[in-house]
mmCIF file of C-alpha atoms in Angstrom:
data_model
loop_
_atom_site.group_PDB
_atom_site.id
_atom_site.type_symbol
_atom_site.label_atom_id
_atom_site.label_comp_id
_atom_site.label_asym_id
_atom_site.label_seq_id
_atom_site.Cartn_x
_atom_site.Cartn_y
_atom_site.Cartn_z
ATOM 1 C CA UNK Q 1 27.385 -105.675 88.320
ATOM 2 C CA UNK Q 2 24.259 -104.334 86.564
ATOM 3 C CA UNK Q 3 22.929 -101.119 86.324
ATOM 4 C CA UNK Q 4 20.265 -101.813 89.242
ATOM 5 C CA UNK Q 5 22.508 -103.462 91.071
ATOM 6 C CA UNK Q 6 25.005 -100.329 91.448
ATOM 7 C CA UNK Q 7 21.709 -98.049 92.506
ATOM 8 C CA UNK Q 8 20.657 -100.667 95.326
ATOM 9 C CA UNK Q 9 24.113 -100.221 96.701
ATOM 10 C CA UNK Q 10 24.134 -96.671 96.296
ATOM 11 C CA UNK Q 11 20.431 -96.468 97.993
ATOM 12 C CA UNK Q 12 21.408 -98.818 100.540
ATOM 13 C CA UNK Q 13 24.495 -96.228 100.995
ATOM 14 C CA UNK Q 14 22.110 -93.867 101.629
ATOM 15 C CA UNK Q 15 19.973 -95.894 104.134
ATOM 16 C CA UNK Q 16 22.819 -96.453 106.138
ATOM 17 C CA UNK Q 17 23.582 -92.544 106.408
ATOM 18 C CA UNK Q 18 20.205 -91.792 107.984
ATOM 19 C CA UNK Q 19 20.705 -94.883 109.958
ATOM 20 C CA UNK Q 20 23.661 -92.913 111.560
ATOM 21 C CA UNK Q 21 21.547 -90.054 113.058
ATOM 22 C CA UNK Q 22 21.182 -87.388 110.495
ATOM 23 C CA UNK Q 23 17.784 -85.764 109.639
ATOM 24 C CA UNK Q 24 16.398 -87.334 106.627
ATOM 25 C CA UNK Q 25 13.344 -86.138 104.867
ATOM 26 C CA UNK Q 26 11.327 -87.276 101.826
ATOM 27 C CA UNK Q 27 11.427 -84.837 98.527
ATOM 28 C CA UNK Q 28 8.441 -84.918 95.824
ATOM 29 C CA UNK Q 29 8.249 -83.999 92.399
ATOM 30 C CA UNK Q 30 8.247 -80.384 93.135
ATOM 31 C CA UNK Q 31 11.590 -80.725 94.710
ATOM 32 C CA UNK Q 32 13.355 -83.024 92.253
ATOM 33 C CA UNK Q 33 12.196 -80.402 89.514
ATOM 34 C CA UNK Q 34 13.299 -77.141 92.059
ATOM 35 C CA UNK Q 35 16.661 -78.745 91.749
ATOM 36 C CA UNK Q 36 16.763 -80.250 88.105
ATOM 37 C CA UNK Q 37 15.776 -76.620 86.909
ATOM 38 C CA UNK Q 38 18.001 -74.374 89.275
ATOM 39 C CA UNK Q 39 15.241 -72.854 91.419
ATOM 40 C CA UNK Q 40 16.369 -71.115 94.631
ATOM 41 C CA UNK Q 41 14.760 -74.255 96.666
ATOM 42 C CA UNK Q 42 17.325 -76.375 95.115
ATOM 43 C CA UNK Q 43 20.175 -75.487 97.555
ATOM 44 C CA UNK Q 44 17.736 -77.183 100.553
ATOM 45 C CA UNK Q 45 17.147 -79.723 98.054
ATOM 46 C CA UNK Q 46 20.604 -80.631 97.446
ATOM 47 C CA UNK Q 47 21.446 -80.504 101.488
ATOM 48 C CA UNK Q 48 18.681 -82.746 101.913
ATOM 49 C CA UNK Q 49 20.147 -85.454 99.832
ATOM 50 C CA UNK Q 50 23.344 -84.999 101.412
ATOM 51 C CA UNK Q 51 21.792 -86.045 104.125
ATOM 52 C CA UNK Q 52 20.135 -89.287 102.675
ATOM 53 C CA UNK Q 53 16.745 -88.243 101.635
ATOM 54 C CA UNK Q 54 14.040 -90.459 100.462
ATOM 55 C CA UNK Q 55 11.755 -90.312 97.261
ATOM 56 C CA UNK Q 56 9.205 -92.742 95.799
ATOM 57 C CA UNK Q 57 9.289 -94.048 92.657
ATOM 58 C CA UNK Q 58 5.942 -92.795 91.777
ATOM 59 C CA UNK Q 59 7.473 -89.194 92.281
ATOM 60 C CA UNK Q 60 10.272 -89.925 90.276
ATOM 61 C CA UNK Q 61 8.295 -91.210 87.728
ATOM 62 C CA UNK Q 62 6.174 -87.928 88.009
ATOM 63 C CA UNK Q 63 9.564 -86.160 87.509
ATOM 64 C CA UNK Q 64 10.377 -87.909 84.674
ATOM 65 C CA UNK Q 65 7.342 -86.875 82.297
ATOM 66 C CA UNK Q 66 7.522 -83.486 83.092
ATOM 67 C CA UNK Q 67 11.373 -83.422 82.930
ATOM 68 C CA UNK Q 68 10.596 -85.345 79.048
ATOM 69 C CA UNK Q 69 8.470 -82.513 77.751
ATOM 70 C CA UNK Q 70 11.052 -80.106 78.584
ATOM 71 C CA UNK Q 71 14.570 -81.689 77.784
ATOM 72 C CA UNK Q 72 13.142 -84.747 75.524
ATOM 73 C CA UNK Q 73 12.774 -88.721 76.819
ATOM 74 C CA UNK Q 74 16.539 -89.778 76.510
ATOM 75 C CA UNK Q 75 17.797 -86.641 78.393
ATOM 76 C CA UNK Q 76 15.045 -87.058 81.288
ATOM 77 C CA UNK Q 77 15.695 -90.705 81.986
ATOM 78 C CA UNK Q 78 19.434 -89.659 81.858
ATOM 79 C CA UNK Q 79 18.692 -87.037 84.204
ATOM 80 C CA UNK Q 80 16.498 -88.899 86.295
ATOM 81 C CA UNK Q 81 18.423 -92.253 86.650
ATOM 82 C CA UNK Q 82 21.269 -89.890 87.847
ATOM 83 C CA UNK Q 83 18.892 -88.043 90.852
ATOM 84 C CA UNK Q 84 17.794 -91.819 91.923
ATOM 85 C CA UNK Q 85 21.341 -92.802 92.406
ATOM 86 C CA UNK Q 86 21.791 -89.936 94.906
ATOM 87 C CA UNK Q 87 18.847 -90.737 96.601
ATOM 88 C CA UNK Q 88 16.980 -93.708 98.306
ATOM 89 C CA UNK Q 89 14.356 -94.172 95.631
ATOM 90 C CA UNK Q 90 11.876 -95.913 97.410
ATOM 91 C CA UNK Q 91 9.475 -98.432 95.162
ATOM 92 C CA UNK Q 92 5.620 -98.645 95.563
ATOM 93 C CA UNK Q 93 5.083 -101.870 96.960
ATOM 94 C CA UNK Q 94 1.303 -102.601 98.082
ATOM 95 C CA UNK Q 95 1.462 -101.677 101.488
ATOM 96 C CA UNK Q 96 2.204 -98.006 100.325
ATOM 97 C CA UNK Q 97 -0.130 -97.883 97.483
ATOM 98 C CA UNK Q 98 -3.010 -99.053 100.226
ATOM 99 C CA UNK Q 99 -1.560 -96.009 101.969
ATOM 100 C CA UNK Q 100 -1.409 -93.459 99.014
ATOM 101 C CA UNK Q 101 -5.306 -95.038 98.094
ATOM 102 C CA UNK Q 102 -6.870 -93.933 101.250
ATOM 103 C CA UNK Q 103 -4.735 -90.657 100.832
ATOM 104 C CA UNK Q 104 -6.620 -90.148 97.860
ATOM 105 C CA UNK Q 105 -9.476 -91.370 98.994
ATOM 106 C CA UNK Q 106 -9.632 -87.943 101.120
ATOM 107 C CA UNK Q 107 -9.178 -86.039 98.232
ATOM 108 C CA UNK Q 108 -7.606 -83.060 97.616
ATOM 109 C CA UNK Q 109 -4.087 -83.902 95.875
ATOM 110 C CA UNK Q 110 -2.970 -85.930 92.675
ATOM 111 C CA UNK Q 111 -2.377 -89.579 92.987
ATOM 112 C CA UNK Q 112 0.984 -88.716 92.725
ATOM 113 C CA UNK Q 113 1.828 -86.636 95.952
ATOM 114 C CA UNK Q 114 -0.341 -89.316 97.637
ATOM 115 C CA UNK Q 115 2.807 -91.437 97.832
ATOM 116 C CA UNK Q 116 4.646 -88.517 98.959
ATOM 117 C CA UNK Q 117 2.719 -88.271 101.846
ATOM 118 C CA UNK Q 118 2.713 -92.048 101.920
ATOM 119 C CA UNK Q 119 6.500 -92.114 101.982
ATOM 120 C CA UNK Q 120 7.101 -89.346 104.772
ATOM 121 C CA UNK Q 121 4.256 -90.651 107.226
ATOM 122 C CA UNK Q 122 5.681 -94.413 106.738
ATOM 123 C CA UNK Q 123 9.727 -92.928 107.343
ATOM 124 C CA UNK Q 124 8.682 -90.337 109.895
ATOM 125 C CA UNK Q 125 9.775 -87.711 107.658
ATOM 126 C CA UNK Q 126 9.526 -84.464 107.216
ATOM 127 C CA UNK Q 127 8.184 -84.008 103.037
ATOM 128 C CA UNK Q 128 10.002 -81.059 101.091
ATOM 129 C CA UNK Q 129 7.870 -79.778 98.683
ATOM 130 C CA UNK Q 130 6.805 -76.401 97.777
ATOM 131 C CA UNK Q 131 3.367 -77.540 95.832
ATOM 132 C CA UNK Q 132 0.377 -75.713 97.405
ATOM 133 C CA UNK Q 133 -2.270 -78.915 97.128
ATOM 134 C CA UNK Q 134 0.317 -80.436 99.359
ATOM 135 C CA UNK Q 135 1.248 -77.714 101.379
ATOM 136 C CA UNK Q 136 -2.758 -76.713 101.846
ATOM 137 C CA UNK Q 137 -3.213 -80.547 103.712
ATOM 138 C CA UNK Q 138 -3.438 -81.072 107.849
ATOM 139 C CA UNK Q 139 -2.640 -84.484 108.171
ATOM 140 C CA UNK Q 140 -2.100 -85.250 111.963
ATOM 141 C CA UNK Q 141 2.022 -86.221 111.864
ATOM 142 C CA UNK Q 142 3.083 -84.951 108.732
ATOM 143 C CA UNK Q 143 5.500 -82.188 108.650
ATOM 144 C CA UNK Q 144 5.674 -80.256 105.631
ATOM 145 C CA UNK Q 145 8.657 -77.712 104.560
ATOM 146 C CA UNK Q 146 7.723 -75.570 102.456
ATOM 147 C CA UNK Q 147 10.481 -75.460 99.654
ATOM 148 C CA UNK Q 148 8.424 -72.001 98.114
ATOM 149 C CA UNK Q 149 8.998 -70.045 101.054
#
């Protein structure tokens, strides 16, 4: 079994936990870092994959750069690829960049947190973040925790 393979099964692990009633919620950059870097958020981080939470691709991608300038390229995609196994890592297919577009197209936050908006209004999710563009938004059905609080 390839490498992908074992992280599809692992996701669709995850998928299946929500599936079975727990609260699920969608983590950006901000909260993959809180945890990668052992800020106080990451202990709600860390519950919050325990209980299956969802993250885009884009975020994790977002994650990975700034994760690279601190611990180098081989270490962040090391460190990375591990936080997507424990997660569902959702990918950007063109239904949800058309979503994170008109996002944008509002203005006010990176390209980037677009799909994590994107991600919790399409799951229903709360989004666990404690970055003040996002936090700063009203978006009629999006819950925000604020991981900074």
């Amino acid at each position: 079994m390839g490498r992908g393979e074992t992280q599809g099964a692992r996701a669709r692990g995850a998928k299946r936990q929500g599936a079975r009633g727990l609260a699920r919620s969608v983590l950006d950059a901000w909260a993959v870092l809180a945890l990668l870097r052992g800020e106080p958020a990451r202990l709600r981080v860390r519950a919050a994959i325990e209980r299956g939470a969802i993250c885009s691709w884009i975020n994790l991608g977002e994650a990975l750069y700034k994760q690279a300038r601190e611990a180098g390229w081989d270490r962040a995609v090391q460190v990375i690829d591990a936080f997507a196994a424990n997660v569902t890592a959702e990918p950007a297919d063109a239904e949800m960049v058309r979503a994170a577009a008109a996002i944008k197209a509002d203005g006010g936050v990176s390209y980037a947190d677009c799909f994590a908006i994107a991600t919790a209004e399409r799951h229903r999710a709360p989004l666990l973040t404690g970055d003040p563009e996002i936090l700063s938004l009203s978006r009629p059905g999006l819950k925000l925790v604020d991981l900074g609080a």
